[in-house]
């Protein structure tokens, strides 16, 4: 597990923008079961999370449409919450960072790490905004 002093500033990048920090499997299940759309970002300490994923996800929220709920779990820190989120993201293999959009409890859009690595934040935001336009 990563030390708290390393993780907390990275969590704050999202929670300061209105993301709910899910730290248990029960919180993940409760969030996904709600009616409407939910975005779950599996956050990470890696460079692509810092340089593209977190900025891209935040920028994606500047459009007219956005998910009803914004949530995050942290790989290597919120172990049970991440495992539960990944269970709901099947059949996609475990990946961090990654971003999933659910609608009424069903996975409708997924950005895996290989979609994030090497892409600028603007491309990630545009991909997510297209999903919001379709599902939100």
Short mmCIF file of C-alpha atoms in Angstrom, two decimals:
data_model
loop_
_atom_site.label_atom_id
_atom_site.label_comp_id
_atom_site.label_asym_id
_atom_site.label_seq_id
_atom_site.Cartn_x
_atom_site.Cartn_y
_atom_site.Cartn_z
CA UNK A 1 0.00 0.00 0.00
CA UNK A 2 1.11 3.50 -0.77
CA UNK A 3 1.72 5.87 2.16
CA UNK A 4 -1.07 8.29 3.04
CA UNK A 5 1.13 11.37 2.58
CA UNK A 6 1.73 10.36 -1.04
CA UNK A 7 -1.87 9.46 -1.87
CA UNK A 8 -3.86 12.26 -0.23
CA UNK A 9 -2.75 15.11 -2.54
CA UNK A 10 -3.59 12.95 -5.57
CA UNK A 11 -6.99 12.12 -4.13
CA UNK A 12 -7.57 15.81 -3.44
CA UNK A 13 -7.13 16.69 -7.12
CA UNK A 14 -10.47 14.95 -7.68
CA UNK A 15 -12.25 15.38 -4.35
CA UNK A 16 -11.63 19.14 -4.48
CA UNK A 17 -13.56 19.09 -7.79
CA UNK A 18 -16.59 17.34 -6.28
CA UNK A 19 -15.65 13.66 -6.62
CA UNK A 20 -16.79 11.39 -3.80
CA UNK A 21 -13.92 9.30 -2.44
CA UNK A 22 -15.14 5.71 -2.14
CA UNK A 23 -12.98 3.76 0.30
CA UNK A 24 -14.96 0.54 0.89
CA UNK A 25 -16.58 -2.09 -1.27
CA UNK A 26 -19.96 -1.24 0.29
CA UNK A 27 -19.61 2.40 -0.79
CA UNK A 28 -18.80 1.30 -4.35
CA UNK A 29 -21.83 -0.99 -4.49
CA UNK A 30 -24.12 1.66 -3.04
CA UNK A 31 -22.95 4.24 -5.58
CA UNK A 32 -23.30 1.94 -8.59
CA UNK A 33 -26.81 0.84 -7.58
CA UNK A 34 -28.15 4.39 -7.69
CA UNK A 35 -30.32 5.35 -10.63
CA UNK A 36 -28.67 7.56 -13.23
CA UNK A 37 -25.08 7.87 -14.35
CA UNK A 38 -21.95 7.43 -12.28
CA UNK A 39 -18.35 8.02 -13.26
CA UNK A 40 -15.76 5.98 -11.38
CA UNK A 41 -12.10 6.80 -11.80
CA UNK A 42 -9.58 4.34 -10.49
CA UNK A 43 -6.88 6.82 -9.55
CA UNK A 44 -3.19 5.96 -9.44
CA UNK A 45 0.24 7.30 -8.53
CA UNK A 46 1.58 6.78 -12.04
CA UNK A 47 2.62 9.57 -14.35
CA UNK A 48 -0.21 9.02 -16.83
CA UNK A 49 -2.72 9.52 -14.00
CA UNK A 50 -1.08 12.82 -13.07
CA UNK A 51 -0.38 14.09 -16.57
CA UNK A 52 -3.45 12.93 -18.46
CA UNK A 53 -6.11 10.98 -16.56
CA UNK A 54 -6.92 13.33 -13.67
CA UNK A 55 -6.67 16.52 -15.77
CA UNK A 56 -8.65 14.89 -18.57
CA UNK A 57 -11.42 13.71 -16.28
CA UNK A 58 -11.67 17.14 -14.65
CA UNK A 59 -11.71 18.90 -18.04
CA UNK A 60 -14.41 16.51 -19.28
CA UNK A 61 -16.81 18.05 -16.78
CA UNK A 62 -16.80 21.49 -18.43
CA UNK A 63 -19.43 20.53 -21.03
CA UNK A 64 -23.20 20.73 -20.76
CA UNK A 65 -23.70 17.05 -19.98
CA UNK A 66 -22.00 15.25 -17.13
CA UNK A 67 -22.60 12.22 -14.91
CA UNK A 68 -25.01 12.42 -11.97
CA UNK A 69 -22.32 11.12 -9.61
CA UNK A 70 -18.56 11.59 -9.68
CA UNK A 71 -16.57 9.04 -7.70
CA UNK A 72 -13.03 7.81 -7.30
CA UNK A 73 -11.12 4.93 -5.72
CA UNK A 74 -7.35 4.76 -5.38
CA UNK A 75 -5.30 1.78 -6.60
CA UNK A 76 -2.76 0.57 -4.07
CA UNK A 77 -4.57 2.33 -1.22
CA UNK A 78 -8.35 1.69 -1.21
CA UNK A 79 -7.79 -2.02 -1.82
CA UNK A 80 -11.32 -3.35 -1.16
CA UNK A 81 -13.01 -0.47 -2.98
CA UNK A 82 -10.78 -0.90 -6.03
CA UNK A 83 -11.38 -4.66 -6.12
CA UNK A 84 -15.14 -4.09 -6.01
CA UNK A 85 -15.04 -1.39 -8.68
CA UNK A 86 -13.00 -3.69 -10.91
CA UNK A 87 -15.53 -6.48 -10.36
CA UNK A 88 -18.21 -4.20 -11.81
CA UNK A 89 -15.91 -3.29 -14.72
CA UNK A 90 -15.64 -6.89 -15.96
CA UNK A 91 -14.94 -8.13 -18.60
CA UNK A 92 -12.25 -5.43 -18.76
CA UNK A 93 -8.99 -6.52 -17.09
CA UNK A 94 -7.69 -4.63 -14.06
CA UNK A 95 -6.19 -1.33 -15.09
CA UNK A 96 -5.09 1.80 -13.30
CA UNK A 97 -5.69 4.49 -13.96
CA UNK A 98 -8.97 3.85 -15.71
CA UNK A 99 -12.35 5.55 -15.99
CA UNK A 100 -15.73 3.85 -16.19
CA UNK A 101 -19.17 5.28 -16.84
CA UNK A 102 -22.21 3.39 -15.55
CA UNK A 103 -25.85 4.08 -16.30
CA UNK A 104 -28.49 2.57 -14.02
CA UNK A 105 -25.91 0.09 -12.72
CA UNK A 106 -24.68 -1.04 -16.16
CA UNK A 107 -21.20 -0.35 -17.51
CA UNK A 108 -21.65 1.72 -20.69
CA UNK A 109 -18.20 3.22 -21.37
CA UNK A 110 -14.65 2.36 -20.34
CA UNK A 111 -11.27 4.04 -20.72
CA UNK A 112 -8.48 1.64 -19.86
CA UNK A 113 -4.89 2.58 -19.09
CA UNK A 114 -3.83 1.85 -22.68
CA UNK A 115 -6.37 4.48 -23.83
CA UNK A 116 -4.84 6.99 -21.39
CA UNK A 117 -1.09 6.42 -21.76
CA UNK A 118 0.46 8.65 -24.39
CA UNK A 119 -2.69 10.71 -24.93
CA UNK A 120 -3.12 14.32 -23.84
CA UNK A 121 -5.71 15.32 -21.26
CA UNK A 122 -7.77 17.01 -23.98
CA UNK A 123 -8.19 13.72 -25.88
CA UNK A 124 -9.32 11.96 -22.71
CA UNK A 125 -11.77 14.77 -21.97
CA UNK A 126 -13.17 14.62 -25.51
CA UNK A 127 -13.62 10.85 -25.29
CA UNK A 128 -15.50 11.16 -22.01
CA UNK A 129 -17.60 14.10 -23.22
CA UNK A 130 -18.75 12.00 -26.19
CA UNK A 131 -19.83 9.30 -23.73
CA UNK A 132 -21.65 11.88 -21.58
CA UNK A 133 -23.45 13.17 -24.68
CA UNK A 134 -24.67 9.65 -25.39
CA UNK A 135 -25.51 8.42 -21.89
CA UNK A 136 -26.03 11.39 -19.55
#
